[in-house]
Amino acid sequence: MLLYNSATRKKEPLVPRQEGKITMYTCGPTVYHYAHIGNLRTYMMEDALEKYLCYEGYQVRRVMNITDVGHLASDADTGEDKMLKGARREHKSVLDIAKFYTDAFFADCAKLNIRRPQVVQPATGMIEEYIRVISRLLETGYAYLAGGNVYFDTSKLEHYNVFFQHEEEALAVGVRQGVEADASKRSQNDFVLWFTRSKFEDQALKWDSPWGVGYPGWHIECSCIAMKYCGEYLDLHCGGVDNAFPHHTNEIAQSEAYLGHPWCSHWMHVHHLNTSSGKMSKSKGEFLTLSLLEEKGYDPLAYRFFCLQSHYRKSLVFTWENLDNAAQAYQKLLERVAALQPGGQADMGEVERRREGFIAQVGNDLNTSMAVTALYDALKAKLDDATKLAVLDSFDQVLSLSLLERAARLRERQASAATETAEGFVIAGEGDAEIDRLVLQRCQAKAARDYAQADALRERLKEMGVQVTDTKEGAIWRRV
């Protein structure tokens, strides 16, 4: 697979250290609130990447952290802990908040067909590992004590900022948004490994350490979790593009200082989901959640379909109109799949040929839009229904749109609601006699070649929120 490597800024072959096996780390959520749909776009694209690698034949070991302590409001070393902020907002304990929003996150993932990683590790379960690694960094001179806290000394590195070629002044306090001066740091690029003198006295979770009672910094969590479950070398690290600096930059600094050798060979970052007002963010107050989409009547998999149509390295603009278009396209796709008749023997040679083409296209930097195109190409191809269904089932191992499952349910609903009229027309819908009557009138008008009347009836049904699809079996209608 060719995958863009954020560290080298070019597409490169993804080559694991151990043949046939890939270790993959994905930064998990900070569970102080619901994930917004921009967060979920990142997890969906990471899910598609994992499933593509499995489809290509790799064994993938995927690890994810759950941040339930240490992530401060600025994403750097200032502000209050986001978990404490959530607990205060809802008048609950931090542990209660963490449990509730962890469960909510994985419930959203299930609705979006995002596979749960093999390893999910809450940050609070790794305190001994953080202390061990930080102690080693102090011993080797990569960390120092100041103002009661333990800091990583970035001046010890030949090259600190791996992902971006920032000028020195661009990293200065007051230029990088949301960062305030910390008088205890030798350089403002340095970052906290362990807090003992909190910038706020009511930190809820604290542990004993050699440096006093305190809690870990955000960045040390991911390094330690990845090293524990993936070993000293990591094949692939993923996250949102906003994690590249400072979070992933700091992960590389501390991990390679601790290990004494290069750590992760490939970095994949998913770009933002934007609204008309800019980047989606919880800090702005109201934000879009998957539950809100459901309340407005959208199928979560229609949102997955919306995201898959765009490349992960392009910012995606969310509007309700764009989501409407995706929802309609997804429904039409299901209807086309439902129109295929199961049974018979698939041409497995043709299935394999198309599978190889799918791998070639999607394997060029996780091109999910080409994967969607491959679905439509298979539907349009001169293939029998059994072969088409086998091809679609194969592709859906990566896309996870539940195509055959949803199509089977739609086929069953249509069959149970279908009625055959005296004239031989078959009307299938949702069991509404008045709509069946209007659809029948439209069929009669088309049979009589009265296309003006047929079009008028279609428009009337459209105004009623009803969409009619003509198939070789008859007319199928549904509410939209």
PDB file of C-alpha atoms in Angstrom, residues 52 355-364:
ATOM      1  CA  TYR A  52      -8.235  -2.253   3.993  1.00  0.00           C
ATOM      2  CA  ARG A 355     -10.937  -7.427  -5.874  1.00  0.00           C
ATOM      3  CA  GLU A 356      -7.447  -6.938  -7.319  1.00  0.00           C
ATOM      4  CA  GLY A 357      -8.574  -3.737  -9.039  1.00  0.00           C
ATOM      5  CA  PHE A 358     -10.118  -2.534  -5.794  1.00  0.00           C
ATOM      6  CA  ILE A 359      -6.850  -3.126  -3.929  1.00  0.00           C
ATOM      7  CA  ALA A 360      -4.889  -1.235  -6.590  1.00  0.00           C
ATOM      8  CA  GLN A 361      -7.214   1.776  -6.464  1.00  0.00           C
ATOM      9  CA  VAL A 362      -7.880   2.020  -2.728  1.00  0.00           C
ATOM     10  CA  GLY A 363      -4.292   1.103  -1.917  1.00  0.00           C
ATOM     11  CA  ASN A 364      -3.182   4.378  -3.484  1.00  0.00           C
TER      12      ASN A 364
END
